[in-house]
Structure formats: C-alpha cells, structure tokens
Short mmCIF file of C-alpha atoms in Angstrom, two decimals:
data_model
loop_
_atom_site.label_atom_id
_atom_site.label_comp_id
_atom_site.label_asym_id
_atom_site.label_seq_id
_atom_site.Cartn_x
_atom_site.Cartn_y
_atom_site.Cartn_z
CA UNK A 1 -12.32 0.25 -4.58
CA UNK A 2 -9.80 2.58 -2.98
CA UNK A 3 -12.66 4.31 -1.11
CA UNK A 4 -11.96 7.92 -0.10
CA UNK A 5 -8.42 9.14 -0.75
CA UNK A 6 -6.88 12.41 0.41
CA UNK A 7 -3.66 14.17 -0.55
CA UNK A 8 -1.34 15.32 0.84
CA UNK A 9 -1.04 13.41 4.12
CA UNK A 10 0.92 16.22 5.78
CA UNK A 11 1.61 19.84 4.91
CA UNK A 12 3.25 22.82 6.58
CA UNK A 13 2.16 26.25 5.35
CA UNK A 14 3.35 29.73 6.18
CA UNK A 15 0.80 32.34 7.21
CA UNK A 16 -0.82 33.87 4.14
CA UNK A 17 0.00 31.01 1.78
CA UNK A 18 -2.71 29.13 -0.06
CA UNK A 19 -3.22 25.47 -0.86
CA UNK A 20 -5.76 22.92 -2.01
CA UNK A 21 -6.51 19.72 -0.13
CA UNK A 22 -7.54 17.02 -2.55
CA UNK A 23 -10.29 14.47 -1.96
CA UNK A 24 -11.37 11.74 -4.35
CA UNK A 25 -13.84 8.88 -3.96
CA UNK A 26 -14.38 5.99 -6.35
CA UNK A 27 -17.66 4.67 -4.93
CA UNK A 28 -19.93 6.93 -7.03
CA UNK A 29 -21.29 8.52 -3.86
CA UNK A 30 -23.36 11.64 -4.39
CA UNK A 31 -22.81 13.31 -1.01
CA UNK A 32 -19.37 14.52 0.07
CA UNK A 33 -18.20 16.38 3.19
CA UNK A 34 -15.18 18.21 4.57
CA UNK A 35 -14.51 18.21 8.32
CA UNK A 36 -11.77 19.52 10.57
CA UNK A 37 -10.69 17.86 13.80
CA UNK A 38 -8.92 19.91 16.46
CA UNK A 39 -7.18 18.25 19.44
CA UNK A 40 -9.66 17.18 22.14
CA UNK A 41 -12.64 18.38 20.11
CA UNK A 42 -15.28 16.76 17.98
CA UNK A 43 -15.17 17.02 14.20
CA UNK A 44 -16.73 20.14 12.72
CA UNK A 45 -18.33 20.32 9.26
CA UNK A 46 -16.71 22.88 6.94
CA UNK A 47 -18.57 22.36 3.64
CA UNK A 48 -20.64 19.66 2.03
CA UNK A 49 -21.97 18.78 -1.41
CA UNK A 50 -25.04 16.80 -2.40
CA UNK A 51 -23.89 16.32 -5.98
CA UNK A 52 -21.76 17.72 -8.78
CA UNK A 53 -22.20 21.47 -9.05
CA UNK A 54 -23.91 21.83 -5.66
CA UNK A 55 -22.11 22.90 -2.48
CA UNK A 56 -23.19 24.41 0.81
CA UNK A 57 -21.63 25.76 3.99
CA UNK A 58 -21.33 23.77 7.15
CA UNK A 59 -20.69 24.93 10.68
CA UNK A 60 -17.20 26.47 10.17
CA UNK A 61 -16.80 27.60 6.52
CA UNK A 62 -14.87 30.87 7.03
CA UNK A 63 -11.46 30.85 5.36
CA UNK A 64 -12.28 27.94 3.07
CA UNK A 65 -13.77 27.37 -0.37
CA UNK A 66 -14.87 24.24 -2.20
CA UNK A 67 -15.95 23.16 -5.66
CA UNK A 68 -17.57 19.99 -7.00
CA UNK A 69 -17.17 19.77 -10.75
CA UNK A 70 -17.31 15.95 -10.82
CA UNK A 71 -18.92 13.25 -8.68
CA UNK A 72 -15.52 11.90 -7.69
CA UNK A 73 -13.63 15.01 -6.60
CA UNK A 74 -14.27 17.52 -3.83
CA UNK A 75 -11.22 19.79 -3.27
CA UNK A 76 -10.97 22.16 -0.31
CA UNK A 77 -9.18 25.45 -0.88
CA UNK A 78 -7.46 27.58 1.78
CA UNK A 79 -6.78 31.03 0.34
CA UNK A 80 -4.91 32.88 3.11
CA UNK A 81 -3.70 30.36 5.65
CA UNK A 82 -3.93 31.36 9.30
CA UNK A 83 -2.61 29.59 12.43
CA UNK A 84 -6.25 28.91 13.44
CA UNK A 85 -6.48 26.59 10.44
CA UNK A 86 -3.91 24.23 11.91
CA UNK A 87 -5.91 21.02 12.18
CA UNK A 88 -6.51 17.57 10.74
CA UNK A 89 -8.86 17.65 7.78
CA UNK A 90 -11.10 14.72 6.86
CA UNK A 91 -13.09 14.22 3.71
CA UNK A 92 -16.07 11.86 3.75
CA UNK A 93 -18.63 10.55 1.28
CA UNK A 94 -22.04 8.97 1.46
CA UNK A 95 -24.35 7.19 -0.98
CA UNK A 96 -27.66 8.89 -0.21
CA UNK A 97 -29.33 7.05 -3.09
CA UNK A 98 -29.45 3.81 -1.08
CA UNK A 99 -30.92 5.57 1.94
CA UNK A 100 -27.81 4.84 3.96
CA UNK A 101 -26.69 7.18 6.69
CA UNK A 102 -23.19 5.70 6.47
CA UNK A 103 -20.36 8.16 5.85
CA UNK A 104 -16.99 6.85 4.70
CA UNK A 105 -13.98 8.86 5.79
CA UNK A 106 -10.62 9.36 4.15
CA UNK A 107 -7.33 9.01 6.07
CA UNK A 108 -7.00 12.75 6.73
CA UNK A 109 -4.58 15.58 5.96
CA UNK A 110 -2.60 17.04 8.85
CA UNK A 111 -2.03 20.75 8.21
CA UNK A 112 0.20 23.05 10.24
CA UNK A 113 0.21 26.81 9.63
CA UNK A 114 3.16 28.71 11.14
CA UNK B 1 -27.19 24.27 22.16
CA UNK B 2 -26.69 20.92 20.44
CA UNK B 3 -24.07 18.96 22.34
CA UNK B 4 -22.70 15.46 22.66
CA UNK B 5 -20.83 14.59 25.85
CA UNK B 6 -18.82 11.41 26.20
CA UNK B 7 -17.42 9.72 29.26
CA UNK B 8 -14.93 8.75 30.36
CA UNK B 9 -12.38 10.87 28.47
CA UNK B 10 -9.95 7.96 28.54
CA UNK B 11 -9.88 4.41 29.79
CA UNK B 12 -7.27 1.70 30.24
CA UNK B 13 -8.35 -1.93 30.48
CA UNK B 14 -6.69 -5.34 30.39
CA UNK B 15 -6.98 -7.49 27.30
CA UNK B 16 -9.99 -9.80 27.54
CA UNK B 17 -11.98 -7.50 29.82
CA UNK B 18 -15.25 -5.79 28.94
CA UNK B 19 -15.92 -2.08 29.03
CA UNK B 20 -18.76 0.38 28.48
CA UNK B 21 -18.47 3.86 27.06
CA UNK B 22 -21.16 6.49 27.64
CA UNK B 23 -22.69 9.20 25.47
CA UNK B 24 -25.22 11.85 26.52
CA UNK B 25 -26.67 14.25 24.00
CA UNK B 26 -28.91 17.30 23.79
CA UNK B 27 -29.25 17.34 19.99
CA UNK B 28 -32.68 18.18 18.62
CA UNK B 29 -34.32 17.19 16.36
CA UNK B 30 -32.96 13.65 16.40
CA UNK B 31 -32.43 11.57 13.27
CA UNK B 32 -29.88 8.92 14.22
CA UNK B 33 -26.96 8.14 16.51
CA UNK B 34 -23.69 6.65 15.37
CA UNK B 35 -20.61 5.21 17.01
CA UNK B 36 -17.30 5.46 15.17
CA UNK B 37 -13.90 3.93 15.88
CA UNK B 38 -10.90 6.09 15.04
CA UNK B 39 -7.44 4.55 15.08
CA UNK B 40 -4.52 6.91 15.61
CA UNK B 41 -3.70 8.76 12.39
CA UNK B 42 -6.71 7.35 10.53
CA UNK B 43 -10.21 8.48 9.64
CA UNK B 44 -13.25 7.38 11.67
CA UNK B 45 -14.85 4.05 10.75
CA UNK B 46 -18.51 3.40 11.45
CA UNK B 47 -19.40 0.74 14.04
CA UNK B 48 -23.18 1.18 14.41
CA UNK B 49 -25.94 3.53 13.34
CA UNK B 50 -29.25 3.60 15.24
CA UNK B 51 -32.44 5.46 14.47
CA UNK B 52 -35.08 6.57 16.97
CA UNK B 53 -36.90 3.23 16.93
CA UNK B 54 -33.82 1.08 17.58
CA UNK B 55 -32.63 0.62 21.15
CA UNK B 56 -29.79 -1.86 20.58
CA UNK B 57 -27.50 -2.78 17.74
CA UNK B 58 -24.52 -5.14 17.59
CA UNK B 59 -21.48 -5.35 15.36
CA UNK B 60 -19.40 -8.32 16.42
CA UNK B 61 -18.01 -7.62 19.91
CA UNK B 62 -19.47 -4.11 19.88
CA UNK B 63 -23.00 -3.52 21.16
CA UNK B 64 -24.57 -0.07 21.19
CA UNK B 65 -27.70 0.88 23.11
CA UNK B 66 -29.91 3.92 22.73
CA UNK B 67 -32.44 5.43 25.13
CA UNK B 68 -34.06 8.24 23.16
CA UNK B 69 -36.18 9.27 26.14
CA UNK B 70 -33.19 10.02 28.38
CA UNK B 71 -30.97 10.93 25.40
CA UNK B 72 -28.28 8.47 26.37
CA UNK B 73 -26.32 5.87 24.47
CA UNK B 74 -23.66 3.38 25.45
CA UNK B 75 -21.12 1.29 23.57
CA UNK B 76 -20.23 -2.02 25.19
CA UNK B 77 -17.07 -3.82 24.09
CA UNK B 78 -16.85 -7.50 24.98
CA UNK B 79 -13.65 -9.50 25.42
CA UNK B 80 -11.41 -6.60 24.46
CA UNK B 81 -8.42 -7.07 22.16
CA UNK B 82 -5.28 -5.02 21.73
CA UNK B 83 -6.63 -3.86 18.36
CA UNK B 84 -9.57 -2.21 20.15
CA UNK B 85 -7.18 0.53 21.31
CA UNK B 86 -8.56 3.62 19.59
CA UNK B 87 -10.76 6.67 20.08
CA UNK B 88 -14.50 5.93 20.09
CA UNK B 89 -16.66 8.77 18.90
CA UNK B 90 -20.38 9.22 19.48
CA UNK B 91 -22.15 11.24 16.79
CA UNK B 92 -25.75 12.43 16.77
CA UNK B 93 -27.46 13.55 13.59
CA UNK B 94 -30.14 16.23 13.59
CA UNK B 95 -30.80 15.63 9.90
CA UNK B 96 -31.03 12.64 7.59
CA UNK B 97 -28.84 14.48 5.08
CA UNK B 98 -25.69 14.17 7.19
CA UNK B 99 -25.06 17.90 7.22
CA UNK B 100 -26.05 18.37 10.85
CA UNK B 101 -23.86 15.85 12.64
CA UNK B 102 -22.77 16.75 16.16
CA UNK B 103 -19.59 14.92 17.14
CA UNK B 104 -18.50 14.08 20.63
CA UNK B 105 -14.84 14.56 21.56
CA UNK B 106 -14.38 10.80 21.88
CA UNK B 107 -13.25 8.33 24.54
CA UNK B 108 -9.67 7.14 24.16
CA UNK B 109 -9.47 3.45 24.97
CA UNK B 110 -6.21 1.67 25.59
CA UNK B 111 -6.18 -2.10 25.90
CA UNK B 112 -3.04 -3.50 27.43
CA UNK B 113 -1.75 -7.05 27.73
#
C-alpha cells in the first residue's frame, strides 16, 4: 500500500489564482481529513469527510472547498488564493470501521501565495 | 477554550540520553490523547493513543503517560538515537470521530552525537 499520497509537493500561487490539492489513499479508509500547519502552530482542521458524498467543515474552512466522489480521493480546492493561505497542507485518513482512532497522514503540500 | 500546551518548545540532548516531553491540556470533553512524531518535511506519524482509562502506553523506546485528573501527559524517550530528532506533537481529541482534534504546537527535539 502506498498509504496517503498528496500532490503536488510544492506550489507557488499568485494572489487570486486557484488550484486543487490532490489527496488519495489506497487503504479503503472511510474517514478523510484536510489540515493546515502554520509555523509554530498546531495543525488546524479545514474539512473532513466520513464517506463518499459526505463532507463537513472543520475549524478553518473559509476560502476552501472539498468534494468526495470516491472513497479514495479527497481533493481540496482553493478558489481565490490569498497570502493567508500560505501554509503546509496535510491530508489524513482513518478506518473508522475497525474502531481505530489512528489517523494516517500524507507527506504534505507546501503552498506559498505571493 | 480548548488548548494543548507543550513544553519545552525545543530540546537538545546527547545521543543515548533519556528525555521527557510534557503536555498539558484543557480540552473537554475528552476522548483520547495521542502523541505523534513529525520528521522535517514529512507528515505526522502516530506513536501512541491513550483513552481515559489508560495511564501508560509504550511503543518501543517511547512511553507515554496520562493523568486525566490533572489533564497532563508526558512522553518519555529512552536511550535516544539520532533518528529521534523530530517534532513531537501532543494531540487531544474531544470526539471519537476525529473531527475535534486539538493539536499542540510540538516540541522540537534534536539529538546530537
């Protein structure tokens, strides 16, 4: 299993541009999450999904959108990039069906908005 | 306000030495507490997960303790290795669904030879 994969690894955007951060997991996990990590701060939850077709907002959803059309994929969309969205973004997944609290994280996408 | 505070912010130790990292939290309700290791440029990797009824859990050279009464946890690393150099993050969950995790800012550990 590749686990949780994220693309791209790095990206520089200009203010106002849009992009999609890709996240894929091959472990058949039902729960998936998007976090952002700012320097010196703890991770913050942006959006999460408990299964295909179901998404919900986390702590910091403004400026982002998500979709979950399949179990494997959970893309994060930035519509109008702003400097405040400069951060490292992590996708994670969890198999809630085995009553495990364990979340498995991807390697992250480092985004800079200038 | 739900918060997780970690100390120290950073720590340098010699290879082979032990160290203990601290975590205090004010998260309520409480579901579980996790410790993650995050190498530079990588995603966090789980070390231990403890529920309310567990007060100690080990994973190799890593031992986590939990005092739910005082809302404190510690992570003890025994016989440190250079590969232990990383950020160690304490995370408290207010929900079993994983959508109410409160992350600490982490303790940066550097092990030198």
